[in-house]
Amino acid sequence: MRDSTFKSAFSDRTAKTFMGVLLGATLVVTLLNQFFPPDSPLHVSAYTVTLLGKYLCYALLALSLDLVWGYCGILSLGHGAFFALGGYAMGMYLMRQIGDRGVYGNPELPDFMVFLNWDELPWYWQGFDQFWFAALMILLVPGLLAFVFGWLAFRSRVTGVYLSIITQALTYALMLAFFRNELGFGGNNGLTDFKELLGFSLQSDSTRVGLLIATALSLAIAFVLCRWITGSKLGRVVMAVRDAESRARFVGYRTEHYKLWIFTVSAILAGIAGALYVPQVGIINPGEFSPLNSIELVVWVAVGGRATLYGAVIGAILVNYGKTIFTGVMPEAWLFALGGLFVAVTVFLPQGLVGLVSQRWAALRKQFPPKKTNNDTLTPAEGEAP
Amino acid sequence: MSALDNLRDTFRRDQVFDFMRQGTRAVAPGQLDSGSGKNILYLEDITVSFDGFKALNDLTLYIQTGELRCIIGPNGAGKSTMMDVITGKTRPDSGTCFFGQTLDLTAMSETDIAMAGIGRKFQKPTVFPEHTAFENLELAMNGPRGPWHSLFTRLSGEQTNWIEDTLATVGLLEDRHKVAGLLSHGQKQWLEIGMVLMQKPQLLLVDEPIAGMTRQEVERTGELLKSLAGKHSVVVVEHDMEFIRSIASTVTVLHQGSVLAEGTMEQVQNDPKVIEVYLGE
């Protein structure tokens, strides 16, 4: 009956509205960028296009966190790690695409390896000159890390704040590791100076627009995927685990399998977000593993509203837009504003902006009930949900 | 591989020892093996201690297949701890706990125990508060439990009917789309009993089923429990003597972690030891 399939998740109203707004806005931006000359007031600059692309990557990341936090109650404070790993996998591919156009002109080795006097490519860089391989790693590396980490954590029944702390430790440990030159990922500077992606120059406007469109499409598909998951029985079990884990166990569910499943899927989505992010900002460095990033991510989802999916997307876009404005005006105050926002949302809007809007909407509907039309005769009886 | 399997099969306990054979029925390892007329649950010499306090002290108790057993006892007698041991929530320090002839409950996880056919209703009603009554029963419904299966599964008409029948049995058909957190205390109790029923258990453990219920609801609960006995084995823990008298065939009295008396309600009530425990202090 109400169990969603991937196909039905496409046609439900929320998904349609979401995709309509997202893809419509992307289309408008694309047209304004491509068909209006730079001096026209309607022109959207390449800078704005990239900025929007970045917001959508963050939105995808927020979506992935909402899946584990909002629906399964796992507050991951290390989701930035999966984002960064996906980003590094993409960065490695982009590095290999530079070829002999680097500063040192070495066709085989990226610049930083020449600088470190390395003679040959380390084994774990093999294969990254192929896009399909890099794409596979973008999914596999974050997914595998989440699987192993989750398997250990959930099997030992680590929950609540303890789990949050070890996820935080995970991303912090990865940051320290990636800062080291010996690890072979460019150390402090990370990977940068990218030239092209699949043969398209990253500097050209059309590639930037293409990346925006790719990000928007990925976000739309990820949204439908998440709608499908949360609308299926699996989604209901996951929510049951969130609300009453031991009850779920006594009913016969292996709750650790469900947590592991949703955690891994979420990490893969985060990895995809990171991979889309890197070509748009042109750099990936260990700073992306910083615990602060993961905490900011939690704030986006909290501000937007948990367990609605679109709330996370709205939160990510709004907070990051705020950040762009704010850091332009008074950069030193941004962290205070962010902290204040988090406190305010936690205290006054436990369900986020989306919760506030739907509350107001419900209140309005009560005050001004919609007029009955002939079509309304199917209204369910008192005490029965639609 | 097949040679190894053959070897295993040859040396299975019930192959080697004739008396372990259940008539002509062979039971695969991991499946419940309870011949009719025999016991379904064997608790032997179970001891559980928390920081030196013995919650269960050499408890030995057998539950027969299809019987309705009531367990009473003053606070701290170990009733809930016993339930915890059976469902795998607490591991005994010593003693054995077998479900049927072959399943060692002390070596199984909570999930495995639930899947083997033991359903439990907790003292404090625990339902999934954000799900509707219908969804609560759907989640409890007997069937495959893996994440991939539940991603692709869809409710069949048969399953929907089954859920609605159970909703009718526990009197929640009207409220089936109500979120469980909004149900009254008594309704939650009923919902949880319904969830246990959906698991199709062989053995039902029911902890204080009538707390917070009205007189009529109590009567209906008693009838429901009585109707379940026979098909299922039912163990009820209750304080309400009136209620127990109305449903019980056999009563076991627990005191300080072990069995004090066992018999019909009449016998137990006239037992001087029981009287002393309940009235002496």
XYZ file of C-alpha atoms in Angstrom:
667
model
C 0.000 0.000 0.000
C 2.092 2.966 1.132
C 5.417 1.236 0.673
C 7.417 3.283 -1.764
C 9.449 1.918 -4.605
C 12.137 3.878 -6.394
C 9.623 4.594 -9.150
C 6.832 5.731 -6.854
C 9.280 7.904 -4.921
C 9.786 9.862 -8.150
C 6.129 10.609 -8.539
C 5.216 11.613 -5.012
C 4.283 15.219 -4.527
C 7.149 16.250 -2.271
C 9.748 14.804 -4.608
C 8.094 16.422 -7.631
C 7.967 19.826 -5.965
C 11.549 19.490 -4.806
C 12.836 18.462 -8.200
C 10.759 21.116 -9.934
C 12.156 23.934 -7.799
C 15.722 22.639 -7.888
C 15.955 21.839 -11.582
C 13.900 24.904 -12.547
C 16.234 27.220 -10.649
C 19.251 25.499 -12.167
C 17.812 25.914 -15.639
C 17.128 29.619 -15.094
C 20.659 30.214 -13.801
C 22.086 28.306 -16.747
C 20.111 30.347 -19.269
C 20.929 33.647 -17.598
C 24.618 32.759 -17.619
C 24.803 31.433 -21.153
C 22.466 33.694 -23.106
C 22.963 37.111 -21.565
C 26.154 39.081 -22.217
C 28.273 39.918 -19.152
C 27.212 43.594 -19.243
C 23.512 42.758 -19.111
C 21.864 43.274 -15.693
C 20.295 39.819 -16.031
C 23.626 38.069 -16.474
C 24.622 35.587 -13.777
C 28.381 35.501 -13.364
C 30.457 32.330 -13.422
C 31.377 33.150 -9.826
C 27.735 32.958 -8.786
C 27.248 29.763 -10.762
C 30.118 28.118 -8.900
C 28.867 29.477 -5.595
C 25.463 27.932 -6.224
C 27.124 24.670 -7.218
C 28.978 24.725 -3.924
C 25.744 25.294 -1.980
C 24.149 22.332 -3.720
C 27.129 20.129 -2.775
C 26.628 21.199 0.825
C 22.928 20.475 0.459
C 23.720 16.935 -0.694
C 26.049 16.535 2.271
C 23.333 17.797 4.618
C 20.878 15.361 3.046
C 23.247 12.493 3.819
C 23.547 13.584 7.442
C 19.785 13.932 7.785
C 19.451 10.313 6.733
C 21.505 9.081 9.694
C 20.738 11.782 12.225
C 17.151 12.694 11.485
C 15.903 9.218 10.694
C 18.195 6.906 12.627
C 19.218 9.146 15.513
C 22.925 8.646 14.890
C 24.487 12.051 15.481
C 27.624 11.777 13.378
C 30.064 14.577 14.128
C 32.471 13.244 11.536
C 30.485 13.253 8.333
C 32.903 15.747 6.856
C 35.413 12.889 6.698
C 33.381 11.018 4.091
C 32.861 14.245 2.154
C 36.607 14.900 2.173
C 37.470 11.335 1.154
C 35.159 11.567 -1.842
C 36.790 14.897 -2.581
C 40.282 13.438 -2.400
C 39.340 10.600 -4.756
C 38.106 13.176 -7.272
C 41.171 15.348 -6.594
C 43.500 12.451 -7.375
C 41.808 11.970 -10.735
C 42.070 15.694 -11.477
C 45.750 15.662 -10.493
C 46.452 12.871 -12.937
C 44.666 14.822 -15.661
C 47.205 17.643 -15.311
C 49.795 15.428 -17.003
C 52.912 17.339 -18.032
C 51.266 20.753 -17.631
C 52.435 20.977 -14.003
C 55.117 23.383 -12.821
C 57.791 20.703 -13.074
C 56.443 19.311 -16.317
C 56.685 15.735 -15.137
C 54.153 13.662 -17.119
C 54.038 10.862 -14.573
C 54.205 12.513 -11.153
C 52.099 15.275 -9.614
C 54.087 18.380 -8.659
C 54.192 17.711 -4.936
C 55.732 14.291 -5.477
C 58.461 15.769 -7.639
C 59.008 18.318 -4.897
C 59.376 15.519 -2.336
C 61.896 13.771 -4.635
C 59.703 10.734 -5.112
C 60.683 8.530 -8.044
C 57.460 6.819 -8.863
C 53.750 6.940 -8.266
C 52.731 5.160 -5.025
C 50.599 2.052 -5.530
C 47.458 3.706 -4.207
C 47.650 6.355 -6.909
C 47.508 3.703 -9.633
C 44.360 3.708 -11.694
C 43.316 7.250 -10.825
C 44.105 8.416 -14.354
C 40.931 6.568 -15.390
C 37.680 8.353 -14.603
C 35.695 5.152 -14.102
C 38.204 3.998 -11.515
C 38.124 7.330 -9.696
C 34.309 7.265 -9.781
C 34.322 3.796 -8.272
C 36.686 4.929 -5.520
C 34.495 7.962 -4.795
C 31.749 5.521 -3.855
C 33.909 2.767 -2.431
C 36.366 4.545 -0.142
C 33.871 6.488 2.002
C 31.465 3.551 1.883
C 34.091 1.077 3.010
C 35.375 3.298 5.796
C 31.829 3.840 7.048
C 31.152 0.118 6.815
C 34.207 -0.906 8.830
C 33.845 1.920 11.342
C 30.112 1.347 11.721
C 30.508 -2.398 11.980
C 32.885 -2.016 14.900
C 30.902 0.740 16.591
C 27.366 -0.598 16.198
C 28.335 -4.184 16.973
C 29.785 -2.999 20.280
C 26.572 -1.029 20.825
C 28.288 2.314 21.034
C 25.487 4.873 20.924
C 24.579 8.428 21.753
C 27.208 10.908 22.729
C 29.950 8.269 22.760
C 29.344 7.526 19.118
C 29.371 11.243 18.324
C 32.722 11.584 20.045
C 34.362 8.718 18.192
C 33.087 9.975 14.828
C 34.627 13.305 15.733
C 37.859 11.520 16.624
C 37.740 9.696 13.293
C 37.663 12.862 11.245
C 40.282 14.487 13.460
C 42.635 11.511 13.085
C 42.185 11.585 9.318
C 42.942 15.293 9.270
C 46.210 14.761 11.130
C 47.123 11.880 8.826
C 46.410 13.843 5.672
C 48.511 16.747 6.919
C 51.575 14.503 6.687
C 53.564 14.737 3.479
C 54.631 11.087 3.733
C 51.065 9.919 3.256
C 51.251 11.024 -0.364
C 48.208 13.262 -0.673
C 50.006 16.579 -0.895
C 50.186 17.211 2.851
C 49.271 20.648 4.067
C 48.593 22.032 0.586
C 46.391 19.192 -0.510
C 45.635 18.736 -4.167
C 45.097 21.748 -6.414
C 46.014 23.438 -9.700
C 43.503 21.257 -11.543
C 43.198 21.772 -15.293
C 40.415 19.708 -16.730
C 37.728 17.155 -15.982
C 36.885 14.561 -18.642
C 38.592 16.810 -21.166
C 36.600 19.953 -20.269
C 38.626 22.880 -19.010
C 37.678 23.704 -15.420
C 38.247 27.388 -16.093
C 35.606 27.721 -18.772
C 32.144 29.031 -17.978
C 30.388 26.204 -19.727
C 32.176 23.589 -17.583
C 31.138 25.466 -14.472
C 27.557 25.506 -15.617
C 27.876 21.822 -16.489
C 29.123 21.080 -12.988
C 26.213 23.018 -11.492
C 23.780 20.981 -13.559
C 25.528 17.723 -12.619
C 25.344 18.684 -8.942
C 21.677 19.621 -9.183
C 20.878 16.327 -10.897
C 22.836 14.362 -8.300
C 21.004 16.164 -5.517
C 17.646 15.462 -7.164
C 18.414 11.764 -7.587
C 19.812 11.511 -4.060
C 16.652 13.176 -2.755
C 14.418 10.667 -4.512
C 16.646 7.839 -3.284
C 16.307 9.080 0.290
C 12.540 9.477 -0.115
C 12.410 5.906 -1.305
C 14.489 4.617 1.591
C 12.589 6.549 4.246
C 9.215 5.652 2.727
C 9.950 1.935 2.643
C 9.647 -0.540 5.486
C 13.387 -0.162 5.933
C 12.809 3.499 6.725
C 10.188 2.602 9.303
C 12.505 0.086 10.948
C 15.276 2.679 11.038
C 12.944 5.172 12.718
C 11.869 2.467 15.148
C 15.521 1.936 16.003
C 15.836 5.666 16.613
C 12.812 5.766 18.940
C 13.057 2.450 20.785
C 16.115 0.461 19.871
C 15.767 -2.294 22.437
C 12.118 -2.813 21.462
C 13.220 -3.240 17.849
C 15.699 -5.852 19.004
C 13.072 -7.778 20.958
C 10.817 -7.718 17.921
C 13.620 -9.506 16.107
C 15.490 -6.842 14.133
C 19.262 -6.811 14.110
C 19.399 -3.117 14.791
C 23.146 -2.959 14.182
C 22.621 -4.173 10.610
C 20.104 -1.433 9.948
C 22.309 1.237 11.457
C 25.261 -0.019 9.455
C 23.201 -0.020 6.271
C 21.950 3.516 6.627
C 25.322 4.801 7.848
C 27.118 3.335 4.831
C 24.593 4.647 2.319
C 24.831 8.047 3.952
C 28.644 8.016 3.765
C 28.506 7.193 0.053
C 26.175 10.151 -0.546
C 28.561 12.373 1.414
C 31.444 11.103 -0.720
C 29.588 11.985 -3.917
C 28.968 15.482 -2.539
C 32.695 15.860 -1.880
C 33.590 14.651 -5.368
C 31.274 17.223 -6.951
C 32.591 19.934 -4.656
C 36.302 19.623 -5.466
C 36.268 20.491 -9.202
C 34.076 23.527 -8.427
C 36.275 25.020 -5.707
C 39.489 23.837 -7.364
C 41.206 22.484 -4.246
C 40.988 19.758 -1.636
C 43.165 19.931 1.470
C 43.184 18.364 4.938
C 41.210 21.329 6.262
C 38.107 19.619 4.891
C 38.552 16.936 7.544
C 38.465 19.583 10.253
C 35.975 18.702 13.032
C 34.594 22.224 12.736
C 33.256 21.445 9.251
C 31.356 18.450 10.515
C 29.874 20.497 13.326
C 28.784 23.231 10.924
C 27.097 20.523 8.926
C 25.098 19.499 11.974
C 24.018 23.127 12.412
C 22.721 23.295 8.805
C 20.530 20.264 9.373
C 19.333 21.490 12.761
C 18.449 24.914 11.325
C 16.588 23.451 8.373
C 14.785 20.811 10.385
C 15.507 17.151 10.933
C 13.861 14.093 9.402
C 12.215 15.883 6.494
C 15.076 15.671 3.946
C 14.119 18.955 2.278
C 14.675 20.692 5.619
C 18.337 19.683 5.510
C 18.676 21.005 1.958
C 17.018 24.315 2.823
C 19.116 24.628 5.986
C 22.367 24.007 4.133
C 21.598 26.578 1.450
C 20.313 29.251 3.854
C 23.126 28.959 6.390
C 25.787 28.955 3.684
C 24.199 31.928 1.961
C 24.251 33.634 5.348
C 27.880 32.662 5.724
C 28.784 34.133 2.339
C 27.103 37.434 3.209
C 28.329 37.528 6.790
C 31.957 36.666 6.132
C 31.981 39.437 3.524
C 30.782 42.042 6.025
C 32.398 41.006 9.318
C 34.323 37.740 8.969
C 35.541 37.564 12.572
C 31.992 37.412 13.923
C 30.801 34.508 11.779
C 31.571 31.743 14.258
C 29.714 33.607 16.984
C 26.754 34.034 14.700
C 26.833 30.344 13.828
C 27.030 29.327 17.480
C 24.227 31.721 18.375
C 22.126 30.355 15.560
C 22.599 26.809 16.786
C 21.633 27.702 20.337
C 18.629 29.689 19.170
C 17.399 26.899 16.927
C 17.878 24.250 19.609
C 16.009 26.287 22.199
C 13.260 27.904 20.130
C 12.891 25.762 17.012
C 13.578 22.132 17.873
C 12.108 21.173 14.506
C 13.970 23.793 12.545
C 12.649 26.330 10.063
C 10.644 23.713 8.226
C 8.907 22.757 11.473
C 8.126 26.420 12.147
C 6.635 26.935 8.696
C 4.479 23.821 8.848
C 3.262 24.806 12.329
C 2.266 28.270 11.132
C 0.665 26.739 8.077
C -1.373 24.337 10.198
C -2.455 27.237 12.427
C -3.522 29.247 9.377
C -5.457 26.310 7.999
C -7.271 26.033 11.299
C -8.147 29.710 11.289
C -9.224 29.775 7.678
C -10.398 26.288 6.796
C -10.475 25.689 3.041
C -13.909 25.929 1.444
C -15.564 22.631 0.807
C -15.870 21.723 -2.830
C -17.463 18.671 -4.372
C -14.092 17.014 -4.619
C -13.713 17.246 -0.882
C -16.331 14.633 -0.132
C -13.497 12.115 0.205
C -12.193 13.857 3.312
C -11.431 11.121 5.845
C -13.617 10.808 8.866
C -12.681 12.170 12.243
C -9.803 10.313 13.889
C -8.524 8.867 10.650
C -5.416 10.159 8.972
C -5.480 10.696 5.223
C 32.318 -30.067 2.276
C 29.662 -32.694 1.943
C 31.879 -35.219 3.712
C 32.176 -32.833 6.615
C 28.441 -32.296 6.641
C 27.886 -36.025 6.652
C 30.231 -36.390 9.556
C 28.458 -33.656 11.466
C 25.128 -35.236 10.727
C 26.324 -38.637 11.909
C 27.508 -37.253 15.218
C 24.589 -34.969 15.925
C 23.411 -35.382 19.493
C 20.044 -36.699 18.522
C 21.628 -39.114 16.067
C 24.019 -40.537 18.607
C 21.660 -40.692 21.531
C 18.414 -42.363 20.700
C 16.476 -40.822 23.537
C 16.966 -37.359 22.040
C 14.963 -38.290 18.959
C 11.610 -36.595 18.724
C 9.545 -39.464 17.385
C 10.170 -39.579 13.678
C 10.597 -35.836 13.273
C 14.134 -34.663 12.673
C 14.833 -31.144 13.837
C 17.439 -29.065 12.115
C 19.917 -27.325 14.387
C 18.738 -23.864 15.366
C 15.060 -24.747 15.188
C 12.701 -25.074 18.068
C 12.221 -28.671 19.083
C 9.317 -29.181 21.418
C 7.419 -32.398 21.355
C 3.790 -32.192 22.447
C 3.149 -32.750 26.120
C 6.691 -31.860 26.997
C 8.158 -28.716 28.392
C 8.914 -25.772 26.173
C 11.157 -23.879 28.556
C 13.732 -25.261 30.952
C 15.346 -22.974 33.505
C 17.772 -24.865 35.711
C 19.833 -23.584 38.648
C 19.890 -20.035 37.308
C 21.789 -17.547 39.431
C 22.099 -13.865 38.600
C 23.754 -11.439 40.930
C 24.138 -7.687 40.721
C 26.981 -6.439 42.913
C 26.591 -9.320 45.326
C 22.793 -9.083 45.473
C 21.337 -12.313 44.150
C 18.393 -11.348 41.985
C 17.948 -14.985 41.051
C 19.171 -17.708 43.316
C 19.304 -21.263 41.921
C 16.012 -20.759 40.158
C 14.635 -23.901 38.552
C 11.420 -23.617 36.588
C 9.807 -25.519 33.737
C 7.062 -24.243 31.491
C 4.924 -26.798 29.673
C 4.006 -26.490 26.032
C 0.660 -24.753 25.677
C 0.175 -23.898 29.320
C -0.785 -20.587 30.847
C 1.471 -19.973 33.812
C 1.184 -17.107 36.246
C 4.135 -15.943 38.225
C 3.667 -13.874 41.338
C 5.939 -12.684 44.051
C 6.728 -9.619 46.138
C 8.843 -6.788 44.749
C 12.431 -7.846 44.181
C 11.523 -11.522 43.934
C 13.289 -11.703 40.574
C 10.301 -11.859 38.233
C 11.575 -9.297 35.752
C 15.139 -10.580 35.988
C 13.846 -14.006 35.052
C 12.193 -12.486 31.959
C 15.460 -10.733 31.167
C 17.372 -14.005 31.324
C 14.899 -15.763 29.037
C 14.983 -12.976 26.441
C 18.751 -12.575 26.528
C 18.819 -9.125 28.098
C 20.681 -10.439 31.131
C 23.169 -13.296 31.134
C 23.021 -15.658 34.126
C 26.169 -16.180 36.219
C 25.429 -19.884 36.301
C 22.718 -22.293 35.278
C 21.167 -23.356 32.005
C 18.253 -22.000 30.075
C 16.888 -24.059 27.193
C 14.047 -23.279 24.820
C 12.750 -26.624 23.636
C 15.277 -29.407 23.614
C 18.022 -27.795 21.614
C 18.128 -24.013 21.866
C 20.504 -22.705 24.518
C 19.134 -19.238 25.255
C 22.186 -18.181 27.251
C 24.256 -18.340 24.062
C 21.822 -16.437 21.821
C 21.362 -12.719 21.162
C 18.085 -10.912 21.914
C 17.314 -10.864 18.213
C 17.963 -14.586 17.748
C 15.790 -15.382 20.737
C 12.972 -13.255 19.364
C 13.284 -14.936 15.971
C 13.320 -18.391 17.591
C 9.817 -17.685 18.873
C 9.849 -15.912 22.214
C 7.828 -12.714 22.332
C 7.879 -10.344 25.248
C 5.581 -7.645 26.505
C 7.434 -5.353 28.858
C 6.257 -4.118 32.216
C 6.345 -0.531 30.990
C 4.624 -0.606 27.637
C 7.217 -0.023 24.944
C 5.856 0.634 21.498
C 7.318 2.679 18.660
C 5.897 6.074 19.622
C 6.249 7.851 16.265
C 4.642 5.069 14.253
C 0.935 4.443 13.924
C -0.685 1.445 15.570
C -0.861 -0.197 12.155
C 2.823 0.394 11.497
C 3.738 -0.914 14.923
C 2.092 -4.205 14.109
C 3.591 -4.215 10.628
C 7.071 -3.857 12.093
C 6.440 -6.686 14.531
C 5.008 -8.954 11.821
C 6.676 -12.329 11.525
C 8.875 -12.523 8.433
C 12.355 -11.876 7.039
C 14.195 -9.219 8.984
C 17.104 -8.081 6.771
C 17.589 -4.470 5.638
C 17.636 -5.306 1.923
C 14.458 -7.303 2.216
C 12.659 -4.495 3.997
C 13.792 -1.991 1.373
C 12.071 -3.879 -1.435
C 9.170 -5.514 0.380
C 5.578 -4.355 -0.053
C 2.656 -5.316 2.102
C 0.505 -7.988 0.502
C -3.258 -7.966 0.899
C -2.990 -11.048 3.045
C -0.562 -9.330 5.395
C -2.772 -6.251 5.580
C -5.706 -8.456 6.528
C -3.656 -10.210 9.158
C -2.602 -6.886 10.670
C -6.193 -5.648 10.659
C -7.417 -8.857 12.261
C -4.881 -8.425 15.024
C -5.888 -4.775 15.402
C -9.445 -5.952 15.847
C -8.354 -8.569 18.393
C -6.670 -5.962 20.545
C -9.459 -3.438 19.969
C -7.439 -0.830 18.091
C -9.050 -1.019 14.662
C -10.605 2.422 15.108
C -7.310 3.960 16.121
C -5.134 2.161 13.618
C -3.830 5.377 12.039
C -3.224 7.074 15.357
C 0.397 7.588 16.342
C 1.185 5.112 19.104
C 2.638 7.789 21.385
C -0.846 9.352 21.586
C -2.641 6.179 22.657
C -3.793 5.795 26.255
C -1.745 3.684 28.637
C -4.153 0.771 28.387
C -4.215 0.984 24.613
C -0.426 0.899 24.522
C -0.539 -2.262 26.603
C -2.920 -3.769 24.074
C -0.828 -2.607 21.175
C 2.218 -4.252 22.652
C 0.314 -7.485 23.151
C -0.714 -7.202 19.495
C 2.910 -6.739 18.498
C 3.882 -9.853 20.398
C 1.093 -11.748 18.631
C 2.315 -10.572 15.214
C 5.645 -12.213 15.933
C 3.819 -15.573 16.015
C 5.772 -16.689 19.067
C 5.699 -20.156 20.613
C 6.191 -18.627 24.009
C 4.730 -15.325 25.191
C 6.180 -13.549 28.174
C 3.703 -11.006 29.459
C 4.878 -8.653 32.160
C 2.100 -6.908 34.124
C -0.412 -6.760 31.299
C -3.272 -5.018 33.102
C -1.530 -2.063 34.719
C -3.472 1.079 33.871
C -6.463 -0.733 32.404
C -10.126 -0.257 33.196
C -12.166 -3.129 34.603
C -13.611 -3.959 31.190
C -10.211 -3.895 29.572
C -8.925 -6.199 32.300
C -11.655 -8.688 31.547
C -10.920 -8.629 27.850
C -7.190 -9.072 28.520
C -7.913 -12.092 30.677
C -10.053 -13.632 27.950
C -7.415 -12.916 25.338
C -4.666 -14.539 27.386
C -6.810 -17.574 28.075
C -7.611 -17.959 24.403
C -3.928 -17.791 23.531
C -2.976 -20.663 25.821
C -3.025 -23.983 24.047
C -1.777 -22.649 20.748
C 0.990 -20.775 22.533
C 2.645 -21.142 25.887
C 2.019 -18.053 27.971
C 3.843 -16.811 31.041
C 2.168 -13.946 32.876
C 3.744 -11.909 35.634
C 1.148 -9.973 37.646
C 0.496 -8.472 41.035
C -3.267 -8.413 40.820
C -4.461 -11.566 42.669
C -8.022 -11.137 41.479
C -6.863 -11.159 37.877
C -4.634 -14.169 38.380
C -7.392 -16.137 40.009
C -9.580 -15.428 36.987
C -7.098 -16.780 34.453
C -4.611 -19.090 36.103
C -4.320 -22.819 36.004
C -0.892 -23.020 37.574
C 0.726 -20.382 39.758
C 4.372 -20.128 40.680
C 5.423 -17.971 43.613
C 8.905 -16.482 43.478
C 10.646 -15.213 46.570
C 14.213 -13.940 46.882
C 15.180 -15.302 43.529
C 13.885 -18.851 43.745
C 10.631 -20.769 43.609
C 8.755 -20.707 46.892
C 5.660 -22.592 45.903
C 3.902 -23.918 42.861
C 0.420 -25.233 42.290
C -3.148 -24.104 41.743
C -4.243 -20.769 43.139
C -5.996 -22.565 46.012
C -2.934 -24.553 47.000
C -0.646 -21.583 46.779
C -2.923 -19.344 48.830
C -3.093 -21.868 51.616
C 0.642 -22.517 51.638
C 1.987 -21.317 55.018
C 5.292 -20.188 53.469
C 3.470 -18.021 50.955
C 1.244 -16.555 53.627
C 4.281 -15.693 55.688
C 6.013 -13.960 52.790
C 2.956 -11.966 51.819
C 1.473 -11.241 55.206
C 4.187 -11.966 57.755
C 6.255 -8.867 57.342
